[in-house]
Short mmCIF file of C-alpha atoms in Angstrom, two decimals:
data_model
loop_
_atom_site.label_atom_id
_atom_site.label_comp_id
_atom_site.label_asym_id
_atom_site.label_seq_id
_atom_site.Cartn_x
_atom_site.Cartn_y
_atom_site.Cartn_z
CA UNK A 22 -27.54 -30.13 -21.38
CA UNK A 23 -31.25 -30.93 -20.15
CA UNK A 24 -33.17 -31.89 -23.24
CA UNK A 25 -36.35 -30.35 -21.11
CA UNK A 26 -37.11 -27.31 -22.27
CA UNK A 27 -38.87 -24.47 -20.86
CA UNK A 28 -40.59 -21.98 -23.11
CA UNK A 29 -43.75 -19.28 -22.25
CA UNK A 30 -44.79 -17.99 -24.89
CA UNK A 31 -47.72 -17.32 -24.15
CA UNK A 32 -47.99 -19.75 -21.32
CA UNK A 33 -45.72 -21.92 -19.58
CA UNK A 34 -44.67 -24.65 -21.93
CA UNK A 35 -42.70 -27.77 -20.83
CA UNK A 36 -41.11 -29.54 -24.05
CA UNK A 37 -39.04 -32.80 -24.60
CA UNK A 38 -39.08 -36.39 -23.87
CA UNK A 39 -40.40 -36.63 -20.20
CA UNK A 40 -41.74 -33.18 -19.76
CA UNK A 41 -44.71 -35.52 -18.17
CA UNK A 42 -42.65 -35.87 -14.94
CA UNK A 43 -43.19 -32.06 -14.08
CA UNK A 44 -47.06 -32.60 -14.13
CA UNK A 45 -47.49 -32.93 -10.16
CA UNK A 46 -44.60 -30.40 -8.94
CA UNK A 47 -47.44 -27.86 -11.59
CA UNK A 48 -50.48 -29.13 -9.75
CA UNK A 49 -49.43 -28.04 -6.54
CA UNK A 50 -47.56 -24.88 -7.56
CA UNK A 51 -50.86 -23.99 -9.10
CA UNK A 52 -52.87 -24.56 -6.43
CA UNK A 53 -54.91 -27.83 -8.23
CA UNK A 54 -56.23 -30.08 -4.82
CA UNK A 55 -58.36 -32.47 -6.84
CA UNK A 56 -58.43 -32.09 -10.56
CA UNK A 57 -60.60 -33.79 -12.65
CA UNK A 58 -58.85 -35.58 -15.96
CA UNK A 59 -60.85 -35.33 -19.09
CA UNK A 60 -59.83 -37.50 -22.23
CA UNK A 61 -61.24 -39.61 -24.56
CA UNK A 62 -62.63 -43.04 -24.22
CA UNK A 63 -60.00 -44.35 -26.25
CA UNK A 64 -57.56 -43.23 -24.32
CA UNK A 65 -58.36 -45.40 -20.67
CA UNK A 66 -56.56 -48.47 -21.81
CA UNK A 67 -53.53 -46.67 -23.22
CA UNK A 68 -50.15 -45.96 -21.79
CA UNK A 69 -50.76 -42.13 -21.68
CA UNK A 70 -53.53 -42.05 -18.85
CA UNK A 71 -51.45 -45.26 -17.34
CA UNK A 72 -48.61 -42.71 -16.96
CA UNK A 73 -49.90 -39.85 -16.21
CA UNK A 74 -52.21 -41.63 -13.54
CA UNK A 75 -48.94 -43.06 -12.06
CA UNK A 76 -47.39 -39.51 -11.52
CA UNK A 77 -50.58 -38.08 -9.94
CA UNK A 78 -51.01 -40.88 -7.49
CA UNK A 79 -46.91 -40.96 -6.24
CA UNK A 80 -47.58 -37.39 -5.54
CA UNK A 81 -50.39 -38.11 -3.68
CA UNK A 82 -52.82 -36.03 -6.01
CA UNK A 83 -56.06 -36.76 -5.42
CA UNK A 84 -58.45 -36.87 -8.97
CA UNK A 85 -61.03 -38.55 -11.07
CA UNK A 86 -61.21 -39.57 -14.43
CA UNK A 87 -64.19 -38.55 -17.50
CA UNK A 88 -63.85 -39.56 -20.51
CA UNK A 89 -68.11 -39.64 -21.61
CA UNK A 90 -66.51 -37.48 -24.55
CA UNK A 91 -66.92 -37.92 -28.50
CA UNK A 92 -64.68 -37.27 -31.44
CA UNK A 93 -66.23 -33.82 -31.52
CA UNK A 94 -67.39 -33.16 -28.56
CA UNK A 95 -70.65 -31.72 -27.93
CA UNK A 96 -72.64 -29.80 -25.30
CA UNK A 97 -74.12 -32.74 -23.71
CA UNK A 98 -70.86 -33.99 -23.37
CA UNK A 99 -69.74 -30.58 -21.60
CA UNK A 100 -72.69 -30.97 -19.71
CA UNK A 101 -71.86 -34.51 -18.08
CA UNK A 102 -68.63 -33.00 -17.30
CA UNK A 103 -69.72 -29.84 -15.80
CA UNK A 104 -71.60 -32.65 -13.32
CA UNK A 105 -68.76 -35.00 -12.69
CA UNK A 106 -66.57 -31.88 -12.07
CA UNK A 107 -69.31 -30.77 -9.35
CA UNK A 108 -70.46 -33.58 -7.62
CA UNK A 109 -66.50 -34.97 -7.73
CA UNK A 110 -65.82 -31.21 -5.19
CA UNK A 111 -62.83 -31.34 -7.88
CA UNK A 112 -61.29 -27.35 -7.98
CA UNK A 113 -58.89 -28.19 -11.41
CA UNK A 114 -58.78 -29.75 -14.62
CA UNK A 115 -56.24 -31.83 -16.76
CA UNK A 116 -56.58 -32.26 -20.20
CA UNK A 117 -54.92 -35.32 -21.98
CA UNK A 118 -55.40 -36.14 -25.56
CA UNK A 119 -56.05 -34.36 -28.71
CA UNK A 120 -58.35 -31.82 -29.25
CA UNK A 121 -61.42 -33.03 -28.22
CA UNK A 122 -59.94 -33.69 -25.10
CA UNK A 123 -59.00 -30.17 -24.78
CA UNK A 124 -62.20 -28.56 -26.12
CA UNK A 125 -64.18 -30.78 -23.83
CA UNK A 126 -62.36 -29.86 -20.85
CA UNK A 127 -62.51 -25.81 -21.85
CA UNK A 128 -65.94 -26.05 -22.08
CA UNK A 129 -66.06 -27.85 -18.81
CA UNK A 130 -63.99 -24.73 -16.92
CA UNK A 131 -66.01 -22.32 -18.65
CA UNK A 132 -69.59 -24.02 -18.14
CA UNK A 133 -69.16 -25.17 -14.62
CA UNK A 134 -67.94 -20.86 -13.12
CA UNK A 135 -70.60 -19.20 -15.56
CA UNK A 136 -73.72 -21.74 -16.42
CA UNK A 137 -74.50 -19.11 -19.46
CA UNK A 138 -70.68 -18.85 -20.63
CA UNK A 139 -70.79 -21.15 -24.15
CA UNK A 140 -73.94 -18.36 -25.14
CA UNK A 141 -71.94 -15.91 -23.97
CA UNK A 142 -68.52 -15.85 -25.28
CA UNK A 143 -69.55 -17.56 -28.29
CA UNK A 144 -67.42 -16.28 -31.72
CA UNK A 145 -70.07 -13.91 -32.73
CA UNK A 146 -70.80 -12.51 -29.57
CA UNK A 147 -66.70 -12.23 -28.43
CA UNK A 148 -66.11 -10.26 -31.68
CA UNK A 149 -68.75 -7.55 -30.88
CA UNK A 150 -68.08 -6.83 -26.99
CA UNK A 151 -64.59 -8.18 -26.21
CA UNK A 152 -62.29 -6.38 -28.78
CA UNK A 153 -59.40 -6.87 -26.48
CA UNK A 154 -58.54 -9.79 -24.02
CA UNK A 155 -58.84 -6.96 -21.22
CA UNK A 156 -62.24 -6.22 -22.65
CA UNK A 157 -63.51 -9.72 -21.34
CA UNK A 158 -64.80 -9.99 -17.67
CA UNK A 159 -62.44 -12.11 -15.11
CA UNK A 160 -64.10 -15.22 -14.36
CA UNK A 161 -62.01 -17.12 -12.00
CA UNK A 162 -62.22 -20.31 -13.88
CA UNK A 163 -60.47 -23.64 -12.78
CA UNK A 164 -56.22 -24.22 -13.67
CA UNK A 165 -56.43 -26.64 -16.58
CA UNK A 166 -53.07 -28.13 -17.18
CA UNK A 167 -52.76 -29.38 -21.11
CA UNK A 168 -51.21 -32.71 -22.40
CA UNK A 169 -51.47 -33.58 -26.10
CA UNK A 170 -51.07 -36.83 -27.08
CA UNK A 171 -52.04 -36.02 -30.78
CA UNK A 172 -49.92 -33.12 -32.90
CA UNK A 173 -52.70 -31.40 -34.55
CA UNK A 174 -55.53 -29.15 -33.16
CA UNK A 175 -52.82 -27.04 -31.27
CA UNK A 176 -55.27 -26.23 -28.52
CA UNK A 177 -53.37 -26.70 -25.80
CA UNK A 178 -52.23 -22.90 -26.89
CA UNK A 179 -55.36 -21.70 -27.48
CA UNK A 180 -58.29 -19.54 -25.75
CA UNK A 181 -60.71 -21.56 -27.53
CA UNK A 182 -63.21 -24.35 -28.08
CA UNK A 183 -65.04 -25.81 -30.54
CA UNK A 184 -68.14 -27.49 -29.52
CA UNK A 185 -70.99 -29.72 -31.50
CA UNK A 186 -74.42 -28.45 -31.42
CA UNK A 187 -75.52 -31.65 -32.04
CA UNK A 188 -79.69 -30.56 -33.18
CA UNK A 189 -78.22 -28.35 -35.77
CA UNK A 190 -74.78 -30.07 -37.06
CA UNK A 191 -72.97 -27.06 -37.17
CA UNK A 192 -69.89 -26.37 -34.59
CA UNK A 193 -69.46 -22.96 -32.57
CA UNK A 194 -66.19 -21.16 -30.91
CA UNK A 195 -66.11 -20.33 -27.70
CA UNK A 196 -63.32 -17.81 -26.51
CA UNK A 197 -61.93 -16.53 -23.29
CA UNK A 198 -58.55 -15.64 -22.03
CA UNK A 199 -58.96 -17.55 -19.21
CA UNK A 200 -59.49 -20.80 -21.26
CA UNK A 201 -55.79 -20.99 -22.08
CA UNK A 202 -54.07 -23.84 -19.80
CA UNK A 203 -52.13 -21.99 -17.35
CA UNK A 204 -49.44 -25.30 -18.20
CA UNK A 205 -48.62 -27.02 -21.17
CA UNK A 206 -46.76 -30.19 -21.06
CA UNK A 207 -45.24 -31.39 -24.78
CA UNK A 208 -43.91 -35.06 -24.39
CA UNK A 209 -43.65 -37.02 -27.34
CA UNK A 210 -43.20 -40.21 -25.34
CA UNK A 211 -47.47 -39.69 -25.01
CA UNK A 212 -47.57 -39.88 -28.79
CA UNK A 213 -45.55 -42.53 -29.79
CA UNK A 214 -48.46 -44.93 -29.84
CA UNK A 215 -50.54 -42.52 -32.23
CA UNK A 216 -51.70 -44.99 -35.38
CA UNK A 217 -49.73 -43.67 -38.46
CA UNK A 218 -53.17 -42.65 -39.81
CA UNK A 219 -53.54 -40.26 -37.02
CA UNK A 220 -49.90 -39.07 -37.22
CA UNK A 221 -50.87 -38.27 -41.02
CA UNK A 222 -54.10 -36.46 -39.84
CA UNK A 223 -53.26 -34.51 -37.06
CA UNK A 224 -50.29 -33.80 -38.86
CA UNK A 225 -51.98 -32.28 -41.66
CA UNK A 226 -54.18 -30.37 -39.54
CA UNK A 227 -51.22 -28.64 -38.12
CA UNK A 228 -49.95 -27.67 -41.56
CA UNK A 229 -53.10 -26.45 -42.38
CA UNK A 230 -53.55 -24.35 -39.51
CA UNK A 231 -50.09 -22.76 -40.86
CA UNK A 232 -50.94 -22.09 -44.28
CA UNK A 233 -54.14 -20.61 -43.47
CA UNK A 234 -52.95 -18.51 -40.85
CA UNK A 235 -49.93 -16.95 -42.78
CA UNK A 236 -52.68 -16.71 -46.42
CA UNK A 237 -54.69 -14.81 -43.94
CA UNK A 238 -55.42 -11.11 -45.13
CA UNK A 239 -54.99 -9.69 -41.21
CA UNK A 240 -51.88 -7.87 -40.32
CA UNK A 241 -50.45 -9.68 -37.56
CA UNK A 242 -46.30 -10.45 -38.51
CA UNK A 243 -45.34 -12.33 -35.64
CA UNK A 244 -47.59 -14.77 -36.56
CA UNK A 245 -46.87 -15.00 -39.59
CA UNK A 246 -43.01 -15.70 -38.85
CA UNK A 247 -44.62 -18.50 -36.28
CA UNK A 248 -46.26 -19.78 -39.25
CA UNK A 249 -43.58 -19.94 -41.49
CA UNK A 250 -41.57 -22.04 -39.85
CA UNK A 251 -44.37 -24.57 -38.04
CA UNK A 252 -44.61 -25.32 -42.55
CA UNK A 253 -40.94 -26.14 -42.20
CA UNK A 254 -41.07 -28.05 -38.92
CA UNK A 255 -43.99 -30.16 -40.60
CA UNK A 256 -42.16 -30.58 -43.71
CA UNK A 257 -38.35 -31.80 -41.81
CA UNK A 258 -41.06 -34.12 -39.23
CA UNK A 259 -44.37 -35.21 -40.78
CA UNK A 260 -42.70 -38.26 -42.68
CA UNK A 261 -40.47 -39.51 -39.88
CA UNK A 262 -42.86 -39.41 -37.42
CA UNK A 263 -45.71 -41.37 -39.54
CA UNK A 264 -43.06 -43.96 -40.52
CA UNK A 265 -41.85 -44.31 -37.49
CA UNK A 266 -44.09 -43.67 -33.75
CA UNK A 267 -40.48 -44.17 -31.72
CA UNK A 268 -38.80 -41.56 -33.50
CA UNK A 269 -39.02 -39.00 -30.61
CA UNK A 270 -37.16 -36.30 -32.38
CA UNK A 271 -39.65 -36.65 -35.20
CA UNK A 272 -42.68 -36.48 -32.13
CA UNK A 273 -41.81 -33.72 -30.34
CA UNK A 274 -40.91 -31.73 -33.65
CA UNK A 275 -44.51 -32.44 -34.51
CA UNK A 276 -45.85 -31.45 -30.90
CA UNK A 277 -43.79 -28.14 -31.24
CA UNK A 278 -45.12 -27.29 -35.00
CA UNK A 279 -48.66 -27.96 -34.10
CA UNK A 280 -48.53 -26.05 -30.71
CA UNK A 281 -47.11 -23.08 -32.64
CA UNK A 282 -50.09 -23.31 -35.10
CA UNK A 283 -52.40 -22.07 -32.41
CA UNK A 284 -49.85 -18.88 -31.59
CA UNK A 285 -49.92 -18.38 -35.55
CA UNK A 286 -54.00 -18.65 -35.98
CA UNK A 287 -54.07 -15.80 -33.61
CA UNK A 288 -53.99 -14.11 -37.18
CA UNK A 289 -57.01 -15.97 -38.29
CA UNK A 290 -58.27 -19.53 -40.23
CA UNK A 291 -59.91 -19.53 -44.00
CA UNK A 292 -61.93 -21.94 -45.94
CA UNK A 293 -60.31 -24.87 -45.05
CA UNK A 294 -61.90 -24.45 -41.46
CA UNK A 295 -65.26 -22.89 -42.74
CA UNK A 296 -65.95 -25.74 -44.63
CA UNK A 297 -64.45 -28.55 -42.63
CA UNK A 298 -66.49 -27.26 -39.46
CA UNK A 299 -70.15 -28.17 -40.50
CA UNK A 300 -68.73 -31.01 -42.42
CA UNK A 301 -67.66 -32.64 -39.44
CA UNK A 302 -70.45 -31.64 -37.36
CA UNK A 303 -72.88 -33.47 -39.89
CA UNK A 304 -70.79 -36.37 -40.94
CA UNK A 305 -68.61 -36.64 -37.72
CA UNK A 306 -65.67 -37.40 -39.98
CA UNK A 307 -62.13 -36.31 -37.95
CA UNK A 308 -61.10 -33.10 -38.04
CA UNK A 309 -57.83 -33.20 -39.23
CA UNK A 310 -59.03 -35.33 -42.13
CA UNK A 311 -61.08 -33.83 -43.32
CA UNK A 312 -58.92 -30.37 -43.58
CA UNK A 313 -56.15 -32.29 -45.55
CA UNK A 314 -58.55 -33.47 -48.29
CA UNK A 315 -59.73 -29.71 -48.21
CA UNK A 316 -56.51 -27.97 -48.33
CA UNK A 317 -55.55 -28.15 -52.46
CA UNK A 318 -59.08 -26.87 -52.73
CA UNK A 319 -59.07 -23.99 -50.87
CA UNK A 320 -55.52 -23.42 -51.67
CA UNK A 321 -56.82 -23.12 -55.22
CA UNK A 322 -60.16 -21.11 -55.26
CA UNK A 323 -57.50 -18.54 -53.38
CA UNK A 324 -54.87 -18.48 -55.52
CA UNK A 325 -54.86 -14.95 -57.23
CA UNK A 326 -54.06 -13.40 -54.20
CA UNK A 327 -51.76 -15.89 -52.20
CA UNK A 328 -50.10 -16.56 -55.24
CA UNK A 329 -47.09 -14.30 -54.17
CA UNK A 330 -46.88 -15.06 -50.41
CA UNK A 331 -46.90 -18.54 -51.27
CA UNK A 332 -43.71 -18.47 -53.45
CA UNK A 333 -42.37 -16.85 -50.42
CA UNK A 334 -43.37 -19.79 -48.83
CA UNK A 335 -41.83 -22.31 -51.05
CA UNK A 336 -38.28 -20.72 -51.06
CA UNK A 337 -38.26 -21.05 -47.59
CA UNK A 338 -39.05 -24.59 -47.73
CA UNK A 339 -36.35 -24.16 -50.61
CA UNK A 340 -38.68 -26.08 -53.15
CA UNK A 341 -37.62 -27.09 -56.36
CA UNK A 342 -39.84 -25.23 -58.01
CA UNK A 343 -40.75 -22.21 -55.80
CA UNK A 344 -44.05 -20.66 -57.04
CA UNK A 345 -47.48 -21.49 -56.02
CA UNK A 346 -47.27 -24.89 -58.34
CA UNK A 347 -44.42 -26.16 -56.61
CA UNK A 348 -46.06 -25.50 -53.36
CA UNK A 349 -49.31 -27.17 -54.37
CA UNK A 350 -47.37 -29.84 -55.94
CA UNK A 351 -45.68 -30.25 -52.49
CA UNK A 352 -48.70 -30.62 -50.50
CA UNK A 353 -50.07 -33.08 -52.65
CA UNK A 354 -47.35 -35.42 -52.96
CA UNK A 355 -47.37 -34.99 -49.05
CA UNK A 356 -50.85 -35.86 -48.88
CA UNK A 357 -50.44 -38.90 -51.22
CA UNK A 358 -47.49 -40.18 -49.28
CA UNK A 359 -48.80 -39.99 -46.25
CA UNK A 360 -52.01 -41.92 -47.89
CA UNK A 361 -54.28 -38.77 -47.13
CA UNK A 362 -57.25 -39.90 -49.74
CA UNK A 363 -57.35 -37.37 -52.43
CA UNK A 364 -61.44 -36.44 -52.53
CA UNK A 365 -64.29 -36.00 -50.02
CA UNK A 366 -65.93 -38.93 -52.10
CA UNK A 367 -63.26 -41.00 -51.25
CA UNK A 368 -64.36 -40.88 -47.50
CA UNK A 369 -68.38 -41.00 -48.48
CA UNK A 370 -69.33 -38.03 -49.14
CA UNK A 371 -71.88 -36.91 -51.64
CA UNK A 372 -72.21 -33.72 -53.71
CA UNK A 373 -75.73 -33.96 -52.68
CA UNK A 374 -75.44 -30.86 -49.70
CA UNK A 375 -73.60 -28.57 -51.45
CA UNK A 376 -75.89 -25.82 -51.13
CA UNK A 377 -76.09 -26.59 -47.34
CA UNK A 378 -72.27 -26.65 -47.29
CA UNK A 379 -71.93 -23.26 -48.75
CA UNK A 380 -74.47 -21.63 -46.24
CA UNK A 381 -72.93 -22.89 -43.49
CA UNK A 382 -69.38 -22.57 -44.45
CA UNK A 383 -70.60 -18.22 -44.62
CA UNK A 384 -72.17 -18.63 -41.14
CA UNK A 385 -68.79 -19.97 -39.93
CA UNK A 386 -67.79 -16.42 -39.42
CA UNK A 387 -64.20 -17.49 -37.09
CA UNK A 388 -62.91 -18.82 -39.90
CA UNK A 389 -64.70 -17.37 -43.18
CA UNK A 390 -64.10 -13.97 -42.35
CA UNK A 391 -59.99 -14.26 -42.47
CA UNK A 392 -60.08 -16.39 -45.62
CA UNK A 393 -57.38 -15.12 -47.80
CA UNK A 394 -60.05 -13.43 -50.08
CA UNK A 395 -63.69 -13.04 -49.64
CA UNK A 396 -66.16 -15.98 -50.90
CA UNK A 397 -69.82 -16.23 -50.89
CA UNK A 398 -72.15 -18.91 -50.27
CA UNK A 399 -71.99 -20.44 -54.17
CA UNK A 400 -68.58 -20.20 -53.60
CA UNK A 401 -67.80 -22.55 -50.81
CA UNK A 402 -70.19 -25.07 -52.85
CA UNK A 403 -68.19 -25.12 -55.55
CA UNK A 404 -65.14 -25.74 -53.53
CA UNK A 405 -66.96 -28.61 -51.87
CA UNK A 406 -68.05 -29.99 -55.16
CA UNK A 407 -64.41 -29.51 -56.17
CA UNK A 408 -63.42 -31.58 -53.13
CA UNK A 409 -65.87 -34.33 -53.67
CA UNK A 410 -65.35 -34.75 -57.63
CA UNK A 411 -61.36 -34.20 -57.07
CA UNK A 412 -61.43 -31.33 -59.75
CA UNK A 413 -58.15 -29.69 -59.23
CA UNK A 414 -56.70 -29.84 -62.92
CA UNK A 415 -56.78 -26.56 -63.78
CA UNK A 416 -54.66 -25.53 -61.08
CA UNK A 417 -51.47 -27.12 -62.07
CA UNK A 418 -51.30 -25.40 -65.49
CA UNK A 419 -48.33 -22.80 -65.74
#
């Protein structure tokens, strides 16, 4: 039996150890002449582009490489892409990396067919005149072929983007059907080099993209049977994959859990995300970090009214003690093994923008308005403070 496995759902997804070797036979199925291959500067030196490089050029694929890209990519960065993409004639795009790889080259589709597209199908503007994918006008925009090298952001499944607005600090979504890569390629030979702090990261983004989709309050149950199980995947993989970057069944576990996250936030984000967005546009701390010091937090301030689905959620997981402590409990040993720091102080932050934080953390309507329960402004402060001071005692009393 082929371990390859072949999957749409709801694109075409290739999955297991080699998957890469399908990339070219996709390019020219899909009609990609000259694509252009957008990653992160990190990633020129490292086997990933080596390989995938390799494949392109035996299959006499024609492309380019931009990687002027930063850890949260902004629209400048979009903007230098939208120009190599041009003046390169290139007709395609492939996106290797994590995810701001695959935001960058989204935004670099979208930009580079409609000059006005990240003003106009930003979140608030989608979620007033496109109430339905067939809502949205066809575009044409290039094939982007998607190849995660990190198992986190899950955007390779995704119709959005999250770009830096880098005058402000703050981050914005930008949606579109036709952002979704028309391939997906999960090979967790591509992340066996990840540093075990990024395998802990990413990892924990994943899970948190779980937890807040199924704690959101939209109904949406296929999701939130996708979500339930990417917590179990991450809880049988997480460990095995950060002790050991070989372990390819612990990889492409973690590529399949964090790819399903993006099928399962179809039913919305919370607080982690609303706070963990301006955050990283201000401090331009990682992503995924920066939601797994949040998660207890959040997990807490929502409490009375996940309280029940997340018992649900620990007998699944078959807990020893299957209630919302035991789940809590969970996460934080989790965290602490995986040497996740335990406070926003711990990775310099202050207490000092709290107010800011809150405001922000409203106005970060994609995510704020499907937290599990409604919070305001003081709120999301307190949370923050929470996070920064490491105040989570109360929590953990019966």
């Amino acid at each position: 039996m082929s371990s390859l496995h072949y999957w749409n759902y709801p694109t075409e997804i290739f999955c297991g150890p080699g998957a890469l070797g399908v990339v070219a036979e996709r390019c020219k199925l899909l009609g990609m002449r000259k694509p252009l291959l957008v990653t992160d500067p990190g990633m020129k030196a490292l086997e990933p582009l080596a390989m995938l490089k390799a494949h392109l050029s035996q299959a006499d694929i024609p492309f380019a490489v931009f990687s002027e890209i930063t850890s949260n990519p902004t629209l400048d960065d979009v903007a230098r892409g939208v120009a190599t993409f041009q003046a390169g004639g290139h007709d395609s795009l492939i996106a290797l990396g994590g995810g701001s790889a695959m935001d960058a080259a989204k935004g670099i589709s979208l930009a580079a067919v409609d000059r006005h597209g990240l003003t106009r199908f930003e979140w608030s503007q989608v979620i007033t005149r496109y109430p339905s994918l067939a809502d949205f006008p066809r575009l044409g925009l290039p094939r982007l072929i998607a190849l995660p090298t990190t198992a986190g952001t899950g955007s390779e499944l995704g119709r959005e983007a999250v770009l830096t607005l880098s005058e402000q600090n703050i981050k914005q979504v930008i949606s579109h059907p036709e952002l979704l890569p028309a391939t997906v390629i999960l090979d967790p030979v591509l992340t066996r080099g990840l540093p075990p702090a990024l395998t802990a990261a990413t990892g924990m983004d994943a899970l948190t993209h779980h937890i807040e989709a199924f704690c959101s309050p939209l109904y949406h149950p296929m999701s939130s049977g996708v979500a339930v199980e990417g917590v179990r995947l991450i809880q049988q993989h997480l460990v095995n994959a950060h002790a050991d970057g070989q372990d390819m069944v612990a990889r492409e576990g973690m590529l399949v859990a964090s790819a399903m996250a993006a099928v399962a936030f179809q039913k919305g984000l919370g607080g982690v995300h609303a706070l963990a967005h301006p955050l990283g546009a201000r401090y331009h701390k990682h992503h995924g970090l920066l939601n797994a010091i949040l998660l207890p937090y959040v997990l807490v301030a929502n409490r009375e009214v996940i309280s029940q689905d997340i018992a649900r959620l620990a007998r699944y997981l078959e807990l020893p003690q299957a209630d919302f402590n035991g789940f809590l409990e969970w996460v934080l040993a989790l965290r602490q093994r995986l040497g996740i720091p335990h406070t926003l102080a711990d990775i310099g932050l202050d207490a000092d923008a709290a107010p800011w934080v809150g405001e922000q953390a409203v106005a970060e309507i994609s995510s704020s308005d499907t937290n599990a329960r409604p919070l305001n402004a003081n709120d999301y402060s307190q949370i923050f403070r929470n996070a920064v001071h490491g105040e989570l005692d109360l929590v953990l009393r019966p």
